[in-house]
Tab-separated table of C-alpha atoms in Angstrom:
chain	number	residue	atom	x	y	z
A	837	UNK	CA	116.638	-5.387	105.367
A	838	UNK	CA	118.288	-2.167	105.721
A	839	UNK	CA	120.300	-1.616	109.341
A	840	UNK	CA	119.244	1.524	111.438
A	841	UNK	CA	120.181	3.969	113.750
A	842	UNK	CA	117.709	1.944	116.162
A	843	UNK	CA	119.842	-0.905	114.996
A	844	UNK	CA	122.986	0.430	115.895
A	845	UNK	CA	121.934	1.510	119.254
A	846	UNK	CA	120.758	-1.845	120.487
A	847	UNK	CA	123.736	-3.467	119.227
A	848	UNK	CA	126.024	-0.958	121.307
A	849	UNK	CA	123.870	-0.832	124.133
A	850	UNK	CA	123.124	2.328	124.080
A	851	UNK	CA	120.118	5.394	123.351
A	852	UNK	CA	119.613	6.503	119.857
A	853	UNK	CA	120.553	9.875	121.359
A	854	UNK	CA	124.063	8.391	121.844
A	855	UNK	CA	124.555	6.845	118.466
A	856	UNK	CA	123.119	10.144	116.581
A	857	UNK	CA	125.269	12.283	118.797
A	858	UNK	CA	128.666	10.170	117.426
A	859	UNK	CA	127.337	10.188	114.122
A	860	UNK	CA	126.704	14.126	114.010
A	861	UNK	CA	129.945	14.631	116.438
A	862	UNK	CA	128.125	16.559	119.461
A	863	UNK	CA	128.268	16.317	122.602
A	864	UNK	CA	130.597	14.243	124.978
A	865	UNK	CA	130.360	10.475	124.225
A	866	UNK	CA	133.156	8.493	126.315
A	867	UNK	CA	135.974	6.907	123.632
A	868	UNK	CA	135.222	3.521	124.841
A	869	UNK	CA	131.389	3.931	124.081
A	870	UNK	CA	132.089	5.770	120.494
A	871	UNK	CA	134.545	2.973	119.845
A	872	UNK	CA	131.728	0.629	120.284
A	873	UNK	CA	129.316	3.018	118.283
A	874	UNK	CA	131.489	3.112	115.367
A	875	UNK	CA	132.160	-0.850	115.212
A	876	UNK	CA	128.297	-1.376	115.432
A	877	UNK	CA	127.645	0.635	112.507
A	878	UNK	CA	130.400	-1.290	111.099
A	879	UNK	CA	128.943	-4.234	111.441
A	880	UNK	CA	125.596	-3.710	110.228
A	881	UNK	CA	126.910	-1.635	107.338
A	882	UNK	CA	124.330	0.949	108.775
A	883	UNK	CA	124.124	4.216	106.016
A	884	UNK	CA	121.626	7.152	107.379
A	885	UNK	CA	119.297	7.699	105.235
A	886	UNK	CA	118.600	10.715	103.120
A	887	UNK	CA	117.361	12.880	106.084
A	888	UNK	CA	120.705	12.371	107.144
A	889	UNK	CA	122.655	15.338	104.936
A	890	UNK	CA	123.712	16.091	108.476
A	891	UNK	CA	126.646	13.556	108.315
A	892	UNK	CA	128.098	15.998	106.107
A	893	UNK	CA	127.473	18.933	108.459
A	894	UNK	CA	124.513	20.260	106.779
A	895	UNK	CA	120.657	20.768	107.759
A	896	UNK	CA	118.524	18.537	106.662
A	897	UNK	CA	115.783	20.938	106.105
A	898	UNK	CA	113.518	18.431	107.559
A	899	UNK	CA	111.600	19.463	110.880
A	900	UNK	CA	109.073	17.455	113.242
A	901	UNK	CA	105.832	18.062	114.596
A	902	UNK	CA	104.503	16.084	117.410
A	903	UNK	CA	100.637	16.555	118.407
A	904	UNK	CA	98.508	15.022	120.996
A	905	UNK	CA	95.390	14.295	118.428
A	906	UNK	CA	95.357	16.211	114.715
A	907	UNK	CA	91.675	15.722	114.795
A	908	UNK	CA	91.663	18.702	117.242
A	909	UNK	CA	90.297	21.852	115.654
A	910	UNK	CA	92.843	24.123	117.099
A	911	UNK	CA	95.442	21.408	116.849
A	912	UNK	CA	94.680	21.561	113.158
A	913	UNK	CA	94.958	25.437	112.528
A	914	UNK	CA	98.398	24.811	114.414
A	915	UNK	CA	99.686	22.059	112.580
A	916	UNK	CA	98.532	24.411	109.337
A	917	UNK	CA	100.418	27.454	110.822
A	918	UNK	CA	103.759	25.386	111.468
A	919	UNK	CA	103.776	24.027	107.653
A	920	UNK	CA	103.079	27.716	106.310
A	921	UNK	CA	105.859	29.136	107.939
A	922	UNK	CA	108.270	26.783	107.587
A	923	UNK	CA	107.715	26.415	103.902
A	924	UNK	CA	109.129	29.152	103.295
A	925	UNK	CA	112.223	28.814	104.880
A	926	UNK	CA	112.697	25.327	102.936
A	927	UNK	CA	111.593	22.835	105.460
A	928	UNK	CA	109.204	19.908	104.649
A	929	UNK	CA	107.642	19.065	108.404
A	930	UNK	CA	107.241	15.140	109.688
A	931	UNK	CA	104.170	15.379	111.653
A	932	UNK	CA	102.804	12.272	114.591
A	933	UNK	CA	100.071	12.475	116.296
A	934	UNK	CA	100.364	10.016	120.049
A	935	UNK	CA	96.653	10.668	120.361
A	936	UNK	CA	97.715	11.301	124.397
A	937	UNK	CA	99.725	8.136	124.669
A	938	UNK	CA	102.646	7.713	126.168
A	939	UNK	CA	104.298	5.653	124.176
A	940	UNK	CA	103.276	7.327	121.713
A	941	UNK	CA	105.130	10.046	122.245
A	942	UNK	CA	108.294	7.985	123.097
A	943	UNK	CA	108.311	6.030	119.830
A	944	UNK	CA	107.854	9.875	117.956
A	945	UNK	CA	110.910	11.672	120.009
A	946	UNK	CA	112.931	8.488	118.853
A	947	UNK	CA	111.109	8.688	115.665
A	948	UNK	CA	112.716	12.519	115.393
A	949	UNK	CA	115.929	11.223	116.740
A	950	UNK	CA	116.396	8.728	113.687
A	951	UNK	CA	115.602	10.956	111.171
A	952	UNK	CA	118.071	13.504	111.999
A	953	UNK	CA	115.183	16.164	111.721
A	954	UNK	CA	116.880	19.766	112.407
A	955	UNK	CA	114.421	19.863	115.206
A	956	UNK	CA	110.810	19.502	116.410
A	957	UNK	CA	107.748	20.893	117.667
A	958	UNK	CA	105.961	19.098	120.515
A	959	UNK	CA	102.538	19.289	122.465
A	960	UNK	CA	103.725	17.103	125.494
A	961	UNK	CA	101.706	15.169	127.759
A	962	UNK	CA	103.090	15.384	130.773
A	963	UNK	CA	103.707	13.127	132.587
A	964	UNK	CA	106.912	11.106	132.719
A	965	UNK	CA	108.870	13.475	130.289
A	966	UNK	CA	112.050	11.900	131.051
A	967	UNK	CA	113.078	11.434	127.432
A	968	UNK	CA	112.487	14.946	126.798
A	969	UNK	CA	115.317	15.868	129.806
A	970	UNK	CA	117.295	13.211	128.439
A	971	UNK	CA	117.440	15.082	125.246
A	972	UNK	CA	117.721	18.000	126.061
A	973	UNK	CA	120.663	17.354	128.137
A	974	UNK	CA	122.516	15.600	125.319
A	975	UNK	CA	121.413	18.658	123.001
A	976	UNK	CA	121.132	15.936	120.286
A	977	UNK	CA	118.289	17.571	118.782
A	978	UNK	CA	116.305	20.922	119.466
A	979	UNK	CA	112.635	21.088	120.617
A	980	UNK	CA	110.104	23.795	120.875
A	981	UNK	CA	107.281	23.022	123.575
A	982	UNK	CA	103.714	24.002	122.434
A	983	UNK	CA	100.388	24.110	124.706
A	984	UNK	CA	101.736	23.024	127.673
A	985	UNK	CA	104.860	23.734	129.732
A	986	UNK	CA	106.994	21.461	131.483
A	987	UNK	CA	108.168	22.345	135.164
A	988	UNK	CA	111.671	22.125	135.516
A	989	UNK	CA	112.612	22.042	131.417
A	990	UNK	CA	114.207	25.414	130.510
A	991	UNK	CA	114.127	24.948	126.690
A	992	UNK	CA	111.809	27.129	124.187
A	993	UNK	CA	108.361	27.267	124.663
A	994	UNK	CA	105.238	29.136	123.064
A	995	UNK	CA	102.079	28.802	125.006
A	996	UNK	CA	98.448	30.345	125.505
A	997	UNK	CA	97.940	32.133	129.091
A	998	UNK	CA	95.252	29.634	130.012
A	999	UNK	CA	95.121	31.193	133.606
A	1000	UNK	CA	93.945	34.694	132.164
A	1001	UNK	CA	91.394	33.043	129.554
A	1002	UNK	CA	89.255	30.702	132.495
A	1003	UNK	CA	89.923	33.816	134.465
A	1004	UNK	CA	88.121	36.238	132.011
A	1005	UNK	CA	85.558	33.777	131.457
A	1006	UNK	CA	84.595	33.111	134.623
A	1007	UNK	CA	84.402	37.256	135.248
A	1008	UNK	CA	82.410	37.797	132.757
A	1009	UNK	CA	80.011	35.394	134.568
A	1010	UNK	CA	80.491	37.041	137.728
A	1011	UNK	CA	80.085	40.852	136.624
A	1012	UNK	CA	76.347	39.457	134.407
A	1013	UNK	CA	75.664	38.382	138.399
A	1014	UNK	CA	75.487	34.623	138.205
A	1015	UNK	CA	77.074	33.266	141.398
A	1016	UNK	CA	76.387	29.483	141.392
A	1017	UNK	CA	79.139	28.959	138.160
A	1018	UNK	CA	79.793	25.217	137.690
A	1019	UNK	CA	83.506	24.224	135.520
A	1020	UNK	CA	83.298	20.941	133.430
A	1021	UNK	CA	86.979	20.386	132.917
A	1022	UNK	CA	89.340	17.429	131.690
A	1023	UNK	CA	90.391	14.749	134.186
A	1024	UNK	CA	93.930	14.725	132.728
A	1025	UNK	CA	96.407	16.580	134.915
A	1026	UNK	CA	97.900	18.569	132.553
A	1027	UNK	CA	99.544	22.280	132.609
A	1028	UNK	CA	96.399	23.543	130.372
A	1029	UNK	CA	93.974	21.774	132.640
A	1030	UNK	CA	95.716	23.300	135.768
A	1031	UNK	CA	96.262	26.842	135.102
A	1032	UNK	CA	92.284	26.846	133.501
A	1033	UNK	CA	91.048	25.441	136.853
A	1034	UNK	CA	93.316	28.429	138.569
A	1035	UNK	CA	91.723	31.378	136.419
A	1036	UNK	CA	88.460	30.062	137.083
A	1037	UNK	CA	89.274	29.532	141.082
A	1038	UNK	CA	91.200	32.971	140.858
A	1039	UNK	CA	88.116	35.037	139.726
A	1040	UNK	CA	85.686	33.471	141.855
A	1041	UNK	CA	87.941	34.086	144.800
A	1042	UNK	CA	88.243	37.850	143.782
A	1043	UNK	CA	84.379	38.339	143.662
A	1044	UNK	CA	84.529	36.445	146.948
A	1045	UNK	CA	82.614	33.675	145.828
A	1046	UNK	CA	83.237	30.330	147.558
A	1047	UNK	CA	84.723	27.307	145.502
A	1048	UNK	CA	82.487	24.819	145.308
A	1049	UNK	CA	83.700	21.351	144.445
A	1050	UNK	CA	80.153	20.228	143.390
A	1051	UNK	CA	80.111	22.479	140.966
A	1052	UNK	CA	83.581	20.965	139.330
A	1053	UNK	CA	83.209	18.293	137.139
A	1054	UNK	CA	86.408	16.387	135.795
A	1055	UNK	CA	85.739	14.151	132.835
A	1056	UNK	CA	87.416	12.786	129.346
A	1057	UNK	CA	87.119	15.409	126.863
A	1058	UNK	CA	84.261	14.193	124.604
A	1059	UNK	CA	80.905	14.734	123.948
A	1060	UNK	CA	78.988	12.066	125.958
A	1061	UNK	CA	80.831	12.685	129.041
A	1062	UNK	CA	80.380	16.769	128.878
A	1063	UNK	CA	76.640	15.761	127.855
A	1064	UNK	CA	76.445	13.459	131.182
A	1065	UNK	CA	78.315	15.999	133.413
A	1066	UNK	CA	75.612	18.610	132.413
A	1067	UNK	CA	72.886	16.342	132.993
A	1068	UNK	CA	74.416	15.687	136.844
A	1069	UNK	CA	74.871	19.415	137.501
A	1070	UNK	CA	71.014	20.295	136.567
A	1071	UNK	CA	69.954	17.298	138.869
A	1072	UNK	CA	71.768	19.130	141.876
A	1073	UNK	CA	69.471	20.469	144.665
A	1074	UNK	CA	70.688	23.508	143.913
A	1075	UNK	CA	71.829	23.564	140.237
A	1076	UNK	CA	74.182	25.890	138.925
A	1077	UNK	CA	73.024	29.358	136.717
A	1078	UNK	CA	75.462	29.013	133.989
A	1079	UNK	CA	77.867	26.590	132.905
A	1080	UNK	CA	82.060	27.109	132.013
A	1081	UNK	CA	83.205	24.319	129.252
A	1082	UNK	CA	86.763	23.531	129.235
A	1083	UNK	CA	86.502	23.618	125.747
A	1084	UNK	CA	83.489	24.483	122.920
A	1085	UNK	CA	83.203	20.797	121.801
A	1086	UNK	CA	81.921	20.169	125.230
A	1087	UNK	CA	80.226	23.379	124.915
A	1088	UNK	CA	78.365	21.106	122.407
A	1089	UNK	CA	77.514	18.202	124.493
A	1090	UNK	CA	76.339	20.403	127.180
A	1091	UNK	CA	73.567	22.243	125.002
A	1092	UNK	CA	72.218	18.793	123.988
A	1093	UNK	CA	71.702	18.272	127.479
A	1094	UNK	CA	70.300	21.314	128.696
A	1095	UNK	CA	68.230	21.563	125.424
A	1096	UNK	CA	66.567	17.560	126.325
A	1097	UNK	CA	66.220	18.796	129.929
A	1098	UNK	CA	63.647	22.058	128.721
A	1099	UNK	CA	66.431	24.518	130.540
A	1100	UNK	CA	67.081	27.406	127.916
A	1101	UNK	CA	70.172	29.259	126.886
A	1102	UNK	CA	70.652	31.764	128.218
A	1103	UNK	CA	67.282	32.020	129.743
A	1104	UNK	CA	67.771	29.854	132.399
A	1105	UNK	CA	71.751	28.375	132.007
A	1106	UNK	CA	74.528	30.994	130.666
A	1107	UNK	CA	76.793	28.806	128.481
A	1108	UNK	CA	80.772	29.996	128.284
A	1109	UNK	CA	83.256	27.875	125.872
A	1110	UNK	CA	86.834	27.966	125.305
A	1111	UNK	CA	89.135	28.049	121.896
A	1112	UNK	CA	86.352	29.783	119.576
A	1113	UNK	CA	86.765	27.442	116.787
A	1114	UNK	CA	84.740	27.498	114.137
A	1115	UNK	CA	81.268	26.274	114.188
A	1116	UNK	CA	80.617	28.161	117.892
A	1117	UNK	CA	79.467	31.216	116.138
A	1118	UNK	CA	77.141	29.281	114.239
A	1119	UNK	CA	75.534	27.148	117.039
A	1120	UNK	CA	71.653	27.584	117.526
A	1121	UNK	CA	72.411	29.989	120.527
A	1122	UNK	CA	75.825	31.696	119.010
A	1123	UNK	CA	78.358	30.384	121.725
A	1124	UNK	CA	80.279	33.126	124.011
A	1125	UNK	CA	83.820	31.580	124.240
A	1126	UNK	CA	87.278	32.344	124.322
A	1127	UNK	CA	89.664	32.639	122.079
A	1128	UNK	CA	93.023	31.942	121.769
A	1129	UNK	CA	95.318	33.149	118.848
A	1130	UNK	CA	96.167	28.936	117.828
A	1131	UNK	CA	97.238	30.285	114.308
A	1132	UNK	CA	99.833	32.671	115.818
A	1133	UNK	CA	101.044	30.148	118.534
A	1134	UNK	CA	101.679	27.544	115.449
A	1135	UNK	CA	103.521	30.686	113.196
A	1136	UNK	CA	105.541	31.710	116.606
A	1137	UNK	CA	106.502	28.195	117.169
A	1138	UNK	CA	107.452	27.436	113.745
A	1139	UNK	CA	110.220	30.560	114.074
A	1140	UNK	CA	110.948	29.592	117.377
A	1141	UNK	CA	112.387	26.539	116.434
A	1142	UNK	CA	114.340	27.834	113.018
A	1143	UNK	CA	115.915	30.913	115.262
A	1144	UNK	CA	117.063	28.003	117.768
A	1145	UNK	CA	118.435	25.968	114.982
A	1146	UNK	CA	120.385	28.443	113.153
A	1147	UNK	CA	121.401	29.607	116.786
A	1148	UNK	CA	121.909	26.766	119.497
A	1149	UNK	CA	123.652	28.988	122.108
A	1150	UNK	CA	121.216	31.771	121.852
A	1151	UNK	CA	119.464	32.644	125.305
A	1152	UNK	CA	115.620	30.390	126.192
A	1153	UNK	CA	112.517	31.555	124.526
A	1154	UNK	CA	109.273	31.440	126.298
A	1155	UNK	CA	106.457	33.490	124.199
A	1156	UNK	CA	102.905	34.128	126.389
A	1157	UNK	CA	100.324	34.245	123.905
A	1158	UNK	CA	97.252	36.158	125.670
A	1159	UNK	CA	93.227	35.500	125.101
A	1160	UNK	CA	90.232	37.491	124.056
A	1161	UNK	CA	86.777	37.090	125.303
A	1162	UNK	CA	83.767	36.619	122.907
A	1163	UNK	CA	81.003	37.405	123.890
A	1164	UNK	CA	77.981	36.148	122.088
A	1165	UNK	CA	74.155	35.420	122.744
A	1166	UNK	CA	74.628	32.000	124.953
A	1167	UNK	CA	75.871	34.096	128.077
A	1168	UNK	CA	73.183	37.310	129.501
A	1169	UNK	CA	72.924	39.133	132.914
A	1170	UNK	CA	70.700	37.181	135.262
């Protein structure tokens, strides 16, 4: 069987980042660990494979995507964006999904790592990113962060302003006079799922409206759960008037609820999603959401990432994508 970089790196004792920073001569690697590098790969005859025109100091023209679940409408118009863009520019693009595992994610980076990919795209989750410090410290290979930031990592990043798109939501609430506003959010404690929860804390504090903890409900993001959350809130003493989704698919699993329960929408519950993908102008009651430019955050990313490979020394890039309200039939003035 054919030797790899993973290969190499166990026999040496080190990190792949090591190994592919002695094979593409970057970065400071100590002459008694190269030494050990180079009689590893000796020994296991290891050849990179054809990514690896970088061994010759060219690109590969081979770039990485890594997602948290490709199944994820938005996820999917971003993944879409990414491979237009870079098409053009000659890249084919490697694409993982760690459907929001963390070692997952690990076993991609590495994955990204061993192919010598000119660089990568990543949705992160979040928690226990040492690997990405790691490599970005050894500035083996670039990365672009996407959806979420990372406190503390100064590298590129292109994200949505969640904080002004729960905010707006949550307004638009307020100003059609509905008071009692309940938030079914995600449990995970994520950068999306915290700056959301801030917007929608923010405006309510502006209209001096108390938070209400009762009326926040953190659960996996899926159907059955945003279906049982909504089916808690209208069994409250005193139930909320409308209803903020973290997200239109549980948008979905709300109406099911409310519709089972006899509580019309927006007759009796205002309904507000979040993304505006596809089918929520289509839904029975057309769905007022929010919507945030996913095609444009994939495009931005994609050029991101080529400006930081043809440039390595050039200064961080952070682009702030913003939101738009839509306003549709499931929301009214109470």
């Amino acid at each position: 069987m054919r030797s790899t970089i993973k290969d190499v790196a166990a026999m040496a004792g080190v990190s792949i980042n090591t190994v592919s920073r002695v094979i593409n001569d970057k970065g400071e690697v100590s002459q008694e660990t190269r030494e050990r590098i180079l009689e590893a790969i000796e020994s296991l005859k290891f050849r990179p494979n054809s990514f690896a025109r970088s061994l010759q100091g060219k690109k590969t023209h081979f770039m990485g995507q890594i997602v948290t679940d490709c199944t994820n409408p938005t996820n999917a118009q971003q993944i879409r964006a990414v491979q237009n863009i870079t098409a053009t520019q000659g890249y084919s693009v490697m694409l993982v999904d760690t459907s929001e595992q963390h070692e997952r994610e690990l076993a991609a980076v590495e994955l990204m790592v061993e192919k010598f990919v000119d660089g990568f795209i990543i949705t992160p989750l979040q928690f226990d990113n040492a690997h990405l410090f790691q490599l970005h410290q050894e500035g083996t290979v670039p990365f672009v962060l996407t959806n979420r930031a990372i406190e503390g990592l100064e590298v590129d990043a292109v994200l949505h302003d969640n904080f002004k798109g729960a905010y707006e939501a949550t307004r638009h609430l307020i100003e059609t006079n509905h008071t009692r506003i309940a938030y079914i959010t995600s449990r995970r404690q994520v950068w999306t799922v915290n700056e959301r929860l801030a917007g929608y804390r923010a405006a309510l504090a502006e209209a001096k409206i108390d938070y209400d903890e009762e009326l926040v409900i953190q659960i996996n993001l899926d159907l059955e759960s945003s279906y049982e959350a909504t089916k808690h809130l209208l069994k409250l003493s005193r139930r909320p008037t409308a209803i903020f989704c973290y997200n239109d698919h549980m948008a979905v699993g709300a109406i099911k609820a409310l519709k089972e329960a006899g509580v019309s929408v927006p007759g009796e519950m205002a309904l507000v999603g979040y993304d505006d993908i596809l089918y929520a102008q289509y839904l029975e009651v057309p769905l007022t959401t929010v919507r945030q430019p996913t095609k444009e955050l994939g495009e931005a990313a994609a050029e991101v990432l080529l400006r930081r490979i043809a440039n390595r020394k050039a200064p961080v890039e952070r682009v702030i994508l913003q939101p738009s309200l839509i306003v549709r039939a499931s929301s009214r003035p109470v």
